[in-house]
């Protein structure tokens, strides 16, 4: 276990180092278009994964909530010329309140019905932006939104903006991890696994779901503020059905089973959308195929894939070298990944069941 | 419940995911290579280029509703490069293309990729109006690179708040209407008309251009209907069109136009029709069905006319058909505008011997004063780097084999961006919108 902790620590330090030094060795294009974009898209995807993976609520309204914060910021700062912090505050408030209203309408439903209602909510926001010309400037949208300058912090500078986005993303991620371990987070997951049992234990299912959806609205709104600063503009095209589906793709690519999957999915998505077109004209086919492959073979997304790879590595290495030696070697990073197996109680995911059943027989062999 | 559920959020996958993020980050940075040097994007790794090469980045919509148009736009650039034998001043011209889906945010990202990652020396594009505004704003952040328009026709891209390094050798949506208002009033004798158009910037420009002339001639636009893009049911519009009008000016694109025309026939609409630049273009005219009787004689206007007898145009059509047997029946205005903008760039490069030093200063200077003959006549730029060129009024006619085409009715020479109105006075009229201009 201590070896596992060490490897985990090393991996974390390497990752933190990479993220922190990224602007020092990567070109501006990579910092802006891959780095910043992955981070703010990851934040919005995080809000979806939180709802879908931990609450069983697959929401299609997250991009619309992202847009509601973005539009509020754009309207207040550009149209009315108010200071940026008023726009940010009002934007976050707008997405949070709108999420609460959406939740009141939708969370009593489940499965496909929840999906359809949140889709309707998303389209409501889209058409409002498209057709309420006096407020949102219709199809053209609002241009010329500048990231603010706070004291010595010039946020329109790509490197500064990258670090601010990174800081926000890390804080939100850590906050959400902490929240998932809190009584509220645990109750939320309990409701996903067995709503009736949780109700009979005295939990208010409706209230928990509304609260979670509202929180997800706030997170999507944070992504929206950063996204609008990144694009310098917002138009209905930023929150249309294509963008809604893109976010679902990001979440599924990353894996609906863990919060960090949001950022992995977003990074993978931005890389593939930016670079598939360099190799082929049929880049949309490439994106579609990648999505199909992940959905078919790795239902837990890239996170699930990496976990599976980790298991394969740890199961082959000890055989060659002997288990003890390998587990002490710090180069054998994913070694500990198999430890918690069998203690998992969740049955929400076919993929996970598939994994456990396919791995177990071999493990028994090893034990014999 | 507590201890068991907790397991599912514990760092069981953290090892794997952290590993994976590291790997992805490493891949990302491996592609990224060295940081941009102070010269402004000399080399960012994956797409290095030799000193004997000039790279043109082309931005067109290869996905989304304008995908067919985007394909044709690329053909236009290829024609221009082929015309120069793929070389200018001994340097090889290479083309790298990026796609957007017609939304400003995607267009901006694609432009950034072309300039900052693919190392294009100059860029041609984008295709649609709102994209143009986004790319113009991006161009301001890259003063050392030259941007040429594709076919985007929003007037404000160059009229208000222009970028010093954004050049538009194609005319805009308002200029494309030149001649039509006068033609409708004088030749066709229309006095009172209604307007039906999609509710966004491109039709605002077109309606504005049409009305500027039509109202000045003495005509009246008694009612305007603005519908969202993608409207399929026009029954409420058709039923509320006033009866005491001579004609309806219709500015709808593609499927919207076809839907309206069909329903208008079904409801027995009697008023004559006048079309915007894309209302009766080749994509609409080639539709099977009962449209033909309705659209015969519909007047419209634009930067090209299919039947233009000018030998230069005929030669252009011939080259297009030879180079692209699988292309459209006749080059679209997208192929034409991308061709003209790319050709302008190549001509200027030739004049300066491919010298792109000093932040492409020579190229900007040469482009500003460049004049040349396009397949539709001469083109030159005004002080906002916006084209002054010919425009064509056309009427839908039927060929002997039954196919419909736009017959050239009138050529309007050297149309400038303010349609002949002095610029200060034109700017005072304000941006075209739903309510501006107005002459009920």
Coordinates of C-alpha atoms in Angstrom, one line a residue, chain A residues 4 7-8 11-12 14-15 18 22 24-30 32-33 37 54 130-131 133 139-140 143 173 177 180-181 186 189-190 192-193 230-231 235 237-238 240 243 257-258 260 263-264 267-268 271 274-275 277-278 283-284 302-303 306-307 333-334 336-337 340 343-346 348 352, chain B residues 1-2 4-29 31-36 44 46 62-64 71 97-99 101-106 108-110 112-114 116-118 130 133-134 137 142 199-201 204 228-229 433-434:
Chain A
X4 CA 1.1 2.4 -4.2
X7 CA 3.8 5.8 -7.1
X8 CA 0.6 7.8 -6.9
X11 CA 2.5 10.4 -10.8
X12 CA 0.8 13.4 -9.3
X14 CA 4.8 14.6 -12.7
X15 CA 1.4 15.6 -13.8
X18 CA 3.7 19.1 -16.7
X22 CA 3.3 23.6 -20.0
X24 CA 7.3 27.2 -20.8
X25 CA 7.9 24.5 -23.4
X26 CA 4.7 24.5 -25.5
X27 CA 3.9 26.9 -28.3
X28 CA 1.3 29.6 -27.9
X29 CA -1.1 27.6 -30.1
X30 CA -0.9 24.6 -27.7
X32 CA -4.3 28.4 -26.0
X33 CA -6.1 26.0 -28.2
X37 CA -9.8 24.9 -24.3
X54 CA -22.6 9.9 -9.7
X130 CA -31.2 32.9 -31.5
X131 CA -34.4 34.9 -31.6
X133 CA -32.6 39.9 -30.9
X139 CA -27.6 34.8 -34.9
X140 CA -24.6 37.0 -34.9
X143 CA -18.5 40.1 -30.0
X173 CA -12.0 19.5 -9.2
X177 CA -13.8 15.4 -4.9
X180 CA -18.3 13.5 -3.2
X181 CA -16.9 12.2 0.1
X186 CA -22.6 9.9 -0.6
X189 CA -24.6 8.3 -5.1
X190 CA -26.8 6.2 -2.8
X192 CA -28.3 6.6 -7.9
X193 CA -27.8 3.1 -6.7
X230 CA -11.4 32.4 -24.5
X231 CA -13.6 33.0 -27.6
X235 CA -23.4 33.3 -30.4
X237 CA -23.7 28.6 -32.6
X238 CA -21.7 28.2 -29.4
X240 CA -26.4 24.6 -30.4
X243 CA -22.0 21.6 -29.1
X257 CA -17.1 6.9 -14.0
X258 CA -14.7 9.5 -12.5
X260 CA -10.9 13.4 -13.8
X263 CA -10.4 16.6 -18.4
X264 CA -9.0 13.5 -20.1
X267 CA -8.0 16.9 -23.9
X268 CA -8.5 14.0 -26.2
X271 CA -6.5 17.0 -29.8
X274 CA -7.6 19.9 -34.1
X275 CA -5.3 17.3 -35.6
X277 CA -8.0 17.4 -40.2
X278 CA -4.3 17.4 -40.8
X283 CA -11.9 14.2 -40.0
X284 CA -15.5 13.9 -38.8
X302 CA -10.3 6.5 -21.5
X303 CA -10.1 6.3 -17.8
X306 CA -6.1 3.2 -18.7
X307 CA -7.2 1.3 -15.7
X333 CA 3.2 2.9 -11.5
X334 CA -0.2 1.4 -11.9
X336 CA -1.9 -0.6 -7.0
X337 CA -4.7 -0.4 -9.4
X340 CA -9.4 -2.2 -4.4
X343 CA -14.5 -4.1 -2.6
X344 CA -16.4 -2.2 -5.2
X345 CA -20.1 -2.2 -4.5
X346 CA -21.4 -0.3 -7.5
X348 CA -24.2 0.9 -12.2
X352 CA -17.2 -2.5 -14.9
Chain B
X1 CA -23.7 2.4 2.9
X2 CA -21.1 5.0 3.6
X4 CA -19.0 0.9 0.5
X5 CA -20.1 3.8 -1.6
X6 CA -17.0 5.7 -0.8
X7 CA -14.9 3.2 -2.6
X8 CA -16.3 4.1 -5.9
X9 CA -14.9 7.6 -5.7
X10 CA -11.6 6.7 -4.1
X11 CA -8.4 6.9 -6.2
X12 CA -8.9 3.5 -7.7
X13 CA -8.6 4.9 -11.2
X14 CA -6.4 7.8 -10.2
X15 CA -3.2 5.9 -11.0
X16 CA -4.5 5.0 -14.4
X17 CA -6.0 8.4 -15.2
X18 CA -2.9 10.3 -14.0
X19 CA -0.8 8.1 -16.2
X20 CA -3.1 8.7 -19.1
X21 CA -3.1 12.4 -18.6
X22 CA 0.7 12.4 -18.5
X23 CA 0.8 10.4 -21.7
X24 CA -1.6 12.6 -23.5
X25 CA 0.2 15.7 -22.2
X26 CA 3.4 14.3 -23.5
X27 CA 1.9 13.5 -26.9
X28 CA 0.5 17.0 -27.0
X29 CA 3.8 18.6 -26.2
X31 CA 3.5 17.7 -31.3
X32 CA 3.9 21.2 -30.0
X33 CA 7.7 21.2 -30.1
X34 CA 9.7 24.3 -29.5
X35 CA 8.1 27.5 -28.3
X36 CA 7.4 30.2 -30.9
X44 CA 6.2 25.4 -34.0
X46 CA 4.9 19.5 -36.5
X62 CA -16.3 21.6 -45.0
X63 CA -18.9 20.6 -42.4
X64 CA -22.3 21.8 -41.5
X71 CA -15.9 22.2 -51.2
X97 CA -6.9 23.8 -45.5
X98 CA -8.9 23.9 -42.3
X99 CA -12.6 23.5 -41.9
X101 CA -18.9 24.5 -39.6
X102 CA -20.1 28.0 -40.2
X103 CA -20.0 29.2 -36.6
X104 CA -17.7 32.1 -35.6
X105 CA -16.0 30.3 -32.7
X106 CA -15.0 27.3 -34.8
X108 CA -11.6 31.6 -35.1
X109 CA -10.1 28.3 -33.8
X110 CA -9.4 27.1 -37.3
X112 CA -5.6 30.2 -35.2
X113 CA -4.5 26.7 -36.1
X114 CA -3.7 27.7 -39.7
X116 CA 0.0 29.6 -35.3
X117 CA 0.3 25.8 -35.8
X118 CA 0.4 25.1 -39.5
X130 CA -20.5 36.0 -39.1
X133 CA -16.2 39.2 -38.3
X134 CA -14.6 36.6 -36.0
X137 CA -11.0 40.2 -35.0
X142 CA -1.7 38.7 -35.7
X199 CA -33.3 36.9 -39.5
X200 CA -29.5 37.4 -39.4
X201 CA -26.7 39.6 -40.6
X204 CA -29.8 42.4 -43.3
X228 CA -35.5 32.3 -38.3
X229 CA -33.1 30.2 -40.4
X433 CA -30.9 45.8 -39.3
X434 CA -34.5 44.6 -39.1

